[in-house]
């Protein structure tokens, strides 16, 4: 058998061997994709088509019930974005199942978000990396960049609240591997003093760069017991069908692979009690810088930390609209109602006057009184 193979090899012309080798090498190079680490060493480039987009959070009090379902957001305008790989933001590699729709509003006390993403149903109880996941990131420090999660140049051994002062970013991350759809997660009484969430992993985090990330209340200088997880949130998928609510025993809640849409709904106070530059603070009438990210277990494979998609390769402005115009309209409504009532009364009086004239005319005709003597 070996002799036969050797004879066959000797029969292949040398020029053909060269062509075969070159072809195989080219195919190998084309099949290998460059995978960047979470913190790239090359120069970052961002050519965002969303650079002029501004997310608007209107004043809409008493509208939202935080349950993960989108019904009460139906009349709230949304903003749609392609989801691009965070480390290599090119449209050619965008999330294949569709765009992310972002909606936001506030009620004067809390801000609310809805993130909507098309995707086949995927859920693996206890394995968050095999379930979809989302995050929101906000600028805190004036020098904090979107790229490199704040952009502080210090290493994990040297980053502190002093060496990275001004590079803080605020993050909310929701991994749903232990979260029941439709149920509320986030801050709870058992995790007071920390940004953790032991029940559903909807955590409140701050960072100076990708390697210096901490739960609120924790950090390189120790921990403090005044921190809170200020976020609340829930998730849903359009393929789910439950009127009375799910419990743990219902997991995985639906069949894998069903087409549909994921919904992630969140809220947080506009202002928090943070004293350590770990929360972004929002003000009505001003704009904040933020972004959103999405992880998905492509082809059933677990996602990894840096393998996420984002709505933009730079900060997006989030504008908190004042409720003054709405309040003015409300304040004007009693006056408007009064004006309408006066106009209606005048109309009735005019009709009554015309009727009395007509009746008087009819009576005078019957009695033979000339019209010009009335």
Short mmCIF file of C-alpha atoms in Angstrom, two decimals:
data_model
loop_
_atom_site.label_atom_id
_atom_site.label_comp_id
_atom_site.label_asym_id
_atom_site.label_seq_id
_atom_site.Cartn_x
_atom_site.Cartn_y
_atom_site.Cartn_z
CA UNK A 1 0.00 0.00 0.00
CA UNK A 2 2.85 2.38 0.87
CA UNK A 3 4.58 1.63 -2.46
CA UNK A 4 1.38 2.41 -4.37
CA UNK A 5 1.02 5.74 -2.64
CA UNK A 6 4.65 6.62 -3.27
CA UNK A 7 4.23 5.81 -6.96
CA UNK A 8 1.12 8.04 -7.16
CA UNK A 9 3.00 10.89 -5.51
CA UNK A 10 5.86 10.52 -8.00
CA UNK A 11 3.36 10.73 -10.88
CA UNK A 12 2.09 14.24 -9.82
CA UNK A 13 3.89 16.95 -11.86
CA UNK A 14 5.91 19.40 -9.75
CA UNK A 15 4.06 22.45 -11.10
CA UNK A 16 0.75 20.91 -10.06
CA UNK A 17 2.07 20.28 -6.55
CA UNK A 18 2.93 23.97 -6.27
CA UNK A 19 -0.56 25.00 -7.43
CA UNK A 20 -2.22 22.62 -4.93
CA UNK A 21 -0.11 23.91 -2.04
CA UNK A 22 -0.81 27.55 -2.91
CA UNK A 23 -4.54 26.87 -3.23
CA UNK A 24 -4.71 25.10 0.13
CA UNK A 25 -2.74 27.90 1.80
CA UNK A 26 -5.07 30.54 0.36
CA UNK A 27 -8.15 28.63 1.53
CA UNK A 28 -6.67 28.29 5.01
CA UNK A 29 -5.96 32.01 5.23
CA UNK A 30 -9.47 32.86 4.07
CA UNK A 31 -11.06 30.52 6.63
CA UNK A 32 -9.22 31.99 9.62
CA UNK A 33 -10.74 35.15 11.13
CA UNK A 34 -8.72 37.51 13.24
CA UNK A 35 -10.06 37.45 16.80
CA UNK A 36 -9.14 40.49 18.82
CA UNK A 37 -8.73 40.40 22.58
CA UNK A 38 -11.12 42.40 24.73
CA UNK A 39 -8.65 45.28 24.77
CA UNK A 40 -7.24 45.73 21.27
CA UNK A 41 -3.63 46.68 20.72
CA UNK A 42 -4.32 48.27 17.33
CA UNK A 43 -5.68 51.73 16.65
CA UNK A 44 -9.41 52.02 17.23
CA UNK A 45 -11.53 53.33 14.38
CA UNK A 46 -15.19 54.24 14.56
CA UNK A 47 -17.21 55.23 11.52
CA UNK A 48 -20.66 55.29 13.08
CA UNK A 49 -23.74 55.94 10.96
CA UNK A 50 -25.58 56.68 14.22
CA UNK A 51 -23.43 59.69 15.11
CA UNK A 52 -26.34 62.11 14.65
CA UNK A 53 -28.94 59.99 16.43
CA UNK A 54 -30.32 61.24 19.73
CA UNK A 55 -32.38 59.00 21.99
CA UNK A 56 -35.29 60.87 23.55
CA UNK A 57 -36.79 60.01 26.92
CA UNK A 58 -40.16 61.78 26.99
CA UNK A 59 -42.07 62.70 30.13
CA UNK A 60 -44.80 60.02 30.37
CA UNK A 61 -45.92 59.48 33.98
CA UNK A 62 -48.03 56.46 34.94
CA UNK A 63 -47.58 54.59 31.67
CA UNK A 64 -45.24 51.65 32.29
CA UNK A 65 -45.68 48.46 34.31
CA UNK A 66 -42.27 46.80 34.72
CA UNK A 67 -43.03 43.22 33.65
CA UNK A 68 -40.91 42.69 30.53
CA UNK A 69 -43.90 42.85 28.19
CA UNK A 70 -44.06 45.48 25.45
CA UNK A 71 -47.81 46.21 25.41
CA UNK A 72 -47.61 49.48 27.34
CA UNK A 73 -44.81 50.73 25.06
CA UNK A 74 -46.92 50.47 21.92
CA UNK A 75 -47.38 54.23 21.48
CA UNK A 76 -43.88 55.21 22.63
CA UNK A 77 -41.57 56.05 19.68
CA UNK A 78 -38.50 53.84 19.31
CA UNK A 79 -35.06 54.13 17.77
CA UNK A 80 -33.73 51.27 15.64
CA UNK A 81 -30.06 50.29 15.32
CA UNK A 82 -28.09 47.53 13.59
CA UNK A 83 -26.14 45.47 16.13
CA UNK A 84 -22.44 45.49 15.25
CA UNK A 85 -19.61 43.47 16.87
CA UNK A 86 -18.22 45.57 19.71
CA UNK A 87 -14.57 44.93 18.90
CA UNK A 88 -14.85 45.16 15.13
CA UNK A 89 -17.92 47.29 14.28
CA UNK A 90 -18.55 46.51 10.61
CA UNK A 91 -21.95 45.98 8.98
CA UNK A 92 -20.68 42.84 7.24
CA UNK A 93 -20.57 41.09 10.62
CA UNK A 94 -23.77 42.55 12.11
CA UNK A 95 -26.09 40.45 14.24
CA UNK A 96 -27.87 38.37 11.58
CA UNK A 97 -31.39 38.21 13.06
CA UNK A 98 -32.21 41.91 12.94
CA UNK A 99 -31.88 45.27 14.64
CA UNK A 100 -32.29 46.43 18.20
CA UNK A 101 -35.11 48.85 18.95
CA UNK A 102 -34.53 51.18 21.91
CA UNK A 103 -37.29 53.05 23.74
CA UNK A 104 -36.97 55.34 26.76
CA UNK A 105 -39.14 57.58 28.90
CA UNK A 106 -39.23 59.03 32.41
CA UNK A 107 -41.93 59.96 34.90
CA UNK A 108 -40.04 62.73 36.69
CA UNK A 109 -38.62 60.28 39.24
CA UNK A 110 -37.51 57.13 37.37
CA UNK A 111 -36.22 56.44 33.88
CA UNK A 112 -37.54 53.43 31.93
CA UNK A 113 -35.97 51.50 29.04
CA UNK A 114 -37.23 48.86 26.62
CA UNK A 115 -34.75 46.89 24.50
CA UNK A 116 -36.32 44.82 21.72
CA UNK A 117 -34.30 42.30 19.65
CA UNK A 118 -35.46 39.61 17.23
CA UNK A 119 -34.05 36.17 17.95
CA UNK A 120 -34.98 32.49 18.13
CA UNK A 121 -35.85 31.40 21.65
CA UNK A 122 -32.79 30.12 23.52
CA UNK A 123 -32.76 29.34 27.24
CA UNK A 124 -30.57 27.10 29.38
CA UNK A 125 -31.40 27.19 33.08
CA UNK A 126 -28.36 28.11 35.16
CA UNK A 127 -26.14 28.74 32.13
CA UNK A 128 -26.34 32.45 31.36
CA UNK A 129 -23.78 32.18 28.55
CA UNK A 130 -26.23 30.02 26.60
CA UNK A 131 -29.02 32.59 27.02
CA UNK A 132 -29.31 36.07 25.53
CA UNK A 133 -27.97 38.88 27.70
CA UNK A 134 -28.04 42.69 27.57
CA UNK A 135 -26.22 45.64 29.10
CA UNK A 136 -26.51 49.41 29.29
CA UNK A 137 -23.47 51.66 29.78
CA UNK A 138 -23.46 55.35 30.78
CA UNK A 139 -20.71 57.91 31.03
CA UNK A 140 -19.96 59.15 34.56
CA UNK A 141 -16.51 60.78 34.37
CA UNK A 142 -15.96 63.61 31.91
CA UNK A 143 -12.98 61.76 30.38
CA UNK A 144 -14.70 58.36 30.15
CA UNK A 145 -14.72 57.04 26.58
CA UNK A 146 -17.12 54.55 25.07
CA UNK A 147 -14.23 52.54 23.69
CA UNK A 148 -12.37 50.47 26.29
CA UNK A 149 -15.17 50.94 28.81
CA UNK A 150 -14.00 54.24 30.23
CA UNK A 151 -10.53 54.21 28.71
CA UNK A 152 -8.36 54.46 31.82
CA UNK A 153 -4.80 53.39 30.89
CA UNK A 154 -4.04 51.85 34.28
CA UNK A 155 -3.68 48.08 34.69
CA UNK A 156 -5.77 46.00 37.10
CA UNK A 157 -2.93 46.27 39.63
CA UNK A 158 -2.83 50.06 39.52
CA UNK A 159 -6.38 51.24 38.72
CA UNK A 160 -7.97 53.01 41.69
CA UNK A 161 -10.55 55.71 42.23
CA UNK A 162 -7.62 58.16 42.29
CA UNK A 163 -5.48 56.93 39.39
CA UNK A 164 -8.56 56.56 37.15
CA UNK A 165 -10.47 59.59 38.42
CA UNK A 166 -12.66 61.00 35.62
CA UNK A 167 -12.82 57.73 33.62
CA UNK A 168 -15.77 56.12 35.40
CA UNK A 169 -18.62 54.45 33.50
CA UNK A 170 -21.84 53.02 34.93
CA UNK A 171 -23.08 49.63 33.72
CA UNK A 172 -26.20 47.54 34.13
CA UNK A 173 -25.86 43.90 33.00
CA UNK A 174 -28.72 41.39 32.87
CA UNK A 175 -27.95 37.69 32.34
CA UNK A 176 -31.20 35.73 32.29
CA UNK A 177 -29.97 32.18 32.97
CA UNK A 178 -31.62 32.17 36.42
CA UNK A 179 -34.35 34.75 35.72
CA UNK A 180 -37.98 33.72 35.26
CA UNK A 181 -39.65 35.60 32.37
CA UNK A 182 -42.03 38.31 33.53
CA UNK A 183 -40.60 38.44 37.07
CA UNK A 184 -38.79 41.44 38.55
CA UNK A 185 -35.04 41.31 39.25
CA UNK A 186 -32.30 43.69 40.35
CA UNK A 187 -31.92 45.36 43.75
CA UNK A 188 -33.25 43.33 46.66
CA UNK A 189 -33.05 43.39 50.46
CA UNK A 190 -30.58 40.49 50.67
CA UNK A 191 -27.96 42.27 48.54
CA UNK A 192 -28.05 45.72 50.18
CA UNK A 193 -24.52 47.11 50.36
CA UNK A 194 -23.64 45.80 46.91
CA UNK A 195 -24.66 46.10 43.26
CA UNK A 196 -25.20 42.34 43.14
CA UNK A 197 -28.40 40.39 42.43
CA UNK A 198 -28.22 36.82 43.70
CA UNK A 199 -31.57 35.85 42.17
CA UNK A 200 -31.48 36.94 38.54
CA UNK A 201 -28.05 38.50 37.92
CA UNK A 202 -29.35 41.96 37.02
CA UNK A 203 -26.31 43.73 38.45
CA UNK A 204 -25.22 47.33 38.97
CA UNK A 205 -21.56 47.74 37.98
CA UNK A 206 -19.00 50.49 37.45
CA UNK A 207 -15.73 50.38 35.52
CA UNK A 208 -12.65 52.35 34.47
CA UNK A 209 -11.66 49.92 31.67
CA UNK A 210 -12.57 46.33 30.66
CA UNK A 211 -10.14 44.89 33.23
CA UNK A 212 -11.18 47.12 36.12
CA UNK A 213 -14.89 46.35 36.58
CA UNK A 214 -16.55 46.06 39.96
CA UNK A 215 -19.97 45.67 41.50
CA UNK A 216 -21.16 48.89 43.09
CA UNK A 217 -19.84 49.01 46.64
CA UNK A 218 -16.75 46.96 45.81
CA UNK A 219 -13.36 47.85 44.39
CA UNK A 220 -9.58 47.67 44.76
CA UNK A 221 -9.67 49.73 47.96
CA UNK A 222 -12.17 47.43 49.66
CA UNK A 223 -15.94 47.57 49.99
CA UNK A 224 -18.48 49.88 51.53
CA UNK A 225 -21.92 49.05 52.88
CA UNK A 226 -23.71 52.10 51.50
CA UNK A 227 -23.98 50.89 47.90
CA UNK A 228 -27.27 49.87 46.31
CA UNK A 229 -28.35 48.07 43.17
CA UNK A 230 -30.60 50.82 41.83
CA UNK A 231 -31.81 48.86 38.79
CA UNK A 232 -34.98 46.81 38.35
CA UNK A 233 -35.84 44.80 35.28
CA UNK A 234 -37.64 41.90 33.62
CA UNK A 235 -37.50 39.98 30.33
CA UNK A 236 -39.92 38.31 27.93
CA UNK A 237 -40.05 36.53 24.57
CA UNK A 238 -42.93 36.75 22.13
CA UNK A 239 -43.18 32.93 21.88
CA UNK A 240 -44.03 32.63 25.60
CA UNK A 241 -47.65 31.99 26.46
CA UNK A 242 -48.65 32.34 30.11
CA UNK A 243 -51.52 34.29 31.60
CA UNK A 244 -50.96 33.47 35.26
CA UNK A 245 -47.16 33.82 35.30
CA UNK A 246 -44.25 31.37 35.27
CA UNK A 247 -42.42 29.69 38.16
CA UNK A 248 -39.04 27.93 38.31
CA UNK A 249 -40.55 24.53 37.58
CA UNK A 250 -41.78 25.78 34.19
CA UNK A 251 -38.24 26.17 32.86
CA UNK A 252 -37.29 26.37 29.98
CA UNK A 253 -40.69 28.13 29.60
CA UNK A 254 -40.85 27.54 25.80
CA UNK A 255 -39.27 25.31 23.16
CA UNK A 256 -35.83 26.25 21.88
CA UNK A 257 -35.65 27.58 18.34
CA UNK A 258 -39.06 29.25 18.22
CA UNK A 259 -38.88 32.44 16.21
CA UNK A 260 -39.83 35.65 17.92
CA UNK A 261 -38.59 38.73 19.71
CA UNK A 262 -36.84 39.26 23.04
CA UNK A 263 -37.91 42.14 25.27
CA UNK A 264 -35.84 43.54 28.13
CA UNK A 265 -37.43 46.20 30.32
CA UNK A 266 -35.59 48.25 32.98
CA UNK A 267 -36.00 51.18 35.34
CA UNK A 268 -33.78 53.20 37.67
CA UNK A 269 -34.15 56.44 39.63
CA UNK A 270 -32.98 59.52 37.77
CA UNK A 271 -30.86 60.38 40.83
CA UNK A 272 -29.31 57.87 43.21
CA UNK A 273 -27.67 58.05 46.65
CA UNK A 274 -24.25 57.13 45.23
CA UNK A 275 -21.32 58.95 46.90
CA UNK A 276 -18.43 57.16 45.13
CA UNK A 277 -18.82 57.99 41.41
CA UNK A 278 -20.32 54.57 40.67
CA UNK A 279 -23.73 55.67 39.30
CA UNK A 280 -24.55 58.03 36.43
CA UNK A 281 -26.84 60.85 37.57
CA UNK A 282 -29.59 62.03 35.20
CA UNK A 283 -31.21 65.45 35.05
CA UNK A 284 -34.43 66.43 33.29
CA UNK A 285 -33.64 68.85 30.48
CA UNK A 286 -30.08 67.57 30.05
CA UNK A 287 -28.50 64.86 27.91
CA UNK A 288 -26.45 61.86 29.10
CA UNK A 289 -24.13 59.64 27.08
CA UNK A 290 -24.93 55.95 26.88
CA UNK A 291 -24.88 52.78 24.78
CA UNK A 292 -26.48 49.31 24.75
CA UNK A 293 -25.04 45.84 24.15
CA UNK A 294 -26.44 42.40 23.34
CA UNK A 295 -25.04 38.88 23.70
CA UNK A 296 -26.56 35.86 21.95
CA UNK A 297 -25.55 32.14 21.91
CA UNK A 298 -25.00 31.84 18.15
CA UNK A 299 -25.73 28.32 16.86
CA UNK A 300 -26.23 27.20 20.45
CA UNK A 301 -22.64 27.99 21.42
CA UNK A 302 -22.04 29.91 24.67
CA UNK A 303 -21.14 33.57 24.21
CA UNK A 304 -17.99 35.04 25.73
CA UNK A 305 -17.53 38.40 27.43
CA UNK A 306 -16.08 40.35 24.52
CA UNK A 307 -18.26 38.66 21.89
CA UNK A 308 -21.14 41.10 22.11
CA UNK A 309 -22.94 43.40 19.70
CA UNK A 310 -23.56 47.10 20.29
CA UNK A 311 -25.87 49.77 18.88
CA UNK A 312 -23.02 52.16 18.11
CA UNK A 313 -19.24 52.37 18.24
CA UNK A 314 -19.40 55.59 20.25
CA UNK A 315 -21.59 57.24 22.86
CA UNK A 316 -25.21 58.06 21.97
CA UNK A 317 -26.88 61.10 23.58
CA UNK A 318 -29.91 60.36 25.77
CA UNK A 319 -32.10 63.44 26.18
CA UNK A 320 -34.46 63.72 29.15
CA UNK A 321 -37.34 65.90 27.95
CA UNK A 322 -38.96 68.25 30.44
CA UNK A 323 -42.63 67.78 31.24
CA UNK A 324 -43.27 71.55 31.06
CA UNK A 325 -45.11 71.45 27.74
CA UNK A 326 -47.31 68.60 28.94
CA UNK A 327 -48.03 70.38 32.21
CA UNK A 328 -48.85 73.61 30.36
CA UNK A 329 -51.30 71.76 28.19
CA UNK A 330 -52.84 70.18 31.26
CA UNK A 331 -53.03 73.51 33.08
CA UNK A 332 -54.68 75.11 30.07
CA UNK A 333 -57.34 72.44 29.75
CA UNK A 334 -59.69 73.84 32.48
CA UNK A 335 -59.63 77.25 30.78
CA UNK A 336 -60.26 75.60 27.46
CA UNK A 337 -63.19 73.71 28.94
CA UNK A 338 -64.58 76.94 30.42
CA UNK A 339 -64.30 78.72 27.06
CA UNK A 340 -66.11 75.86 25.37
CA UNK A 341 -68.88 75.97 28.01
CA UNK A 342 -69.33 79.73 27.53
CA UNK A 343 -69.49 79.33 23.77
CA UNK A 344 -72.06 76.54 24.07
CA UNK A 345 -74.20 78.64 26.45
CA UNK A 346 -74.08 81.55 24.04
CA UNK A 347 -75.17 79.26 21.21
CA UNK A 348 -78.09 77.97 23.25
CA UNK A 349 -79.12 81.54 24.13
CA UNK A 350 -79.02 82.51 20.46
CA UNK A 351 -81.16 79.54 19.49
CA UNK A 352 -83.65 80.36 22.27
CA UNK A 353 -83.85 83.99 21.12
CA UNK A 354 -84.51 82.95 17.53
CA UNK A 355 -87.21 80.54 18.67
CA UNK A 356 -88.91 83.24 20.76
CA UNK A 357 -88.92 85.61 17.78
CA UNK A 358 -90.39 82.90 15.58
CA UNK A 359 -93.11 82.08 18.14
CA UNK A 360 -93.95 85.77 18.53
CA UNK A 361 -94.21 86.13 14.78
CA UNK A 362 -96.59 83.17 14.54
CA UNK A 363 -98.79 84.56 17.34
CA UNK A 364 -98.93 88.03 15.77
CA UNK A 365 -99.97 86.63 12.42
CA UNK A 366 -102.85 84.75 14.00
CA UNK A 367 -104.03 87.92 15.88
CA UNK A 368 -103.65 90.13 12.81
CA UNK A 369 -100.87 92.27 14.32
CA UNK A 370 -98.57 93.64 11.61
CA UNK A 371 -94.89 92.41 11.89
CA UNK A 372 -93.57 95.98 11.78
CA UNK A 373 -95.36 96.84 15.08
CA UNK A 374 -93.64 94.16 17.13
#
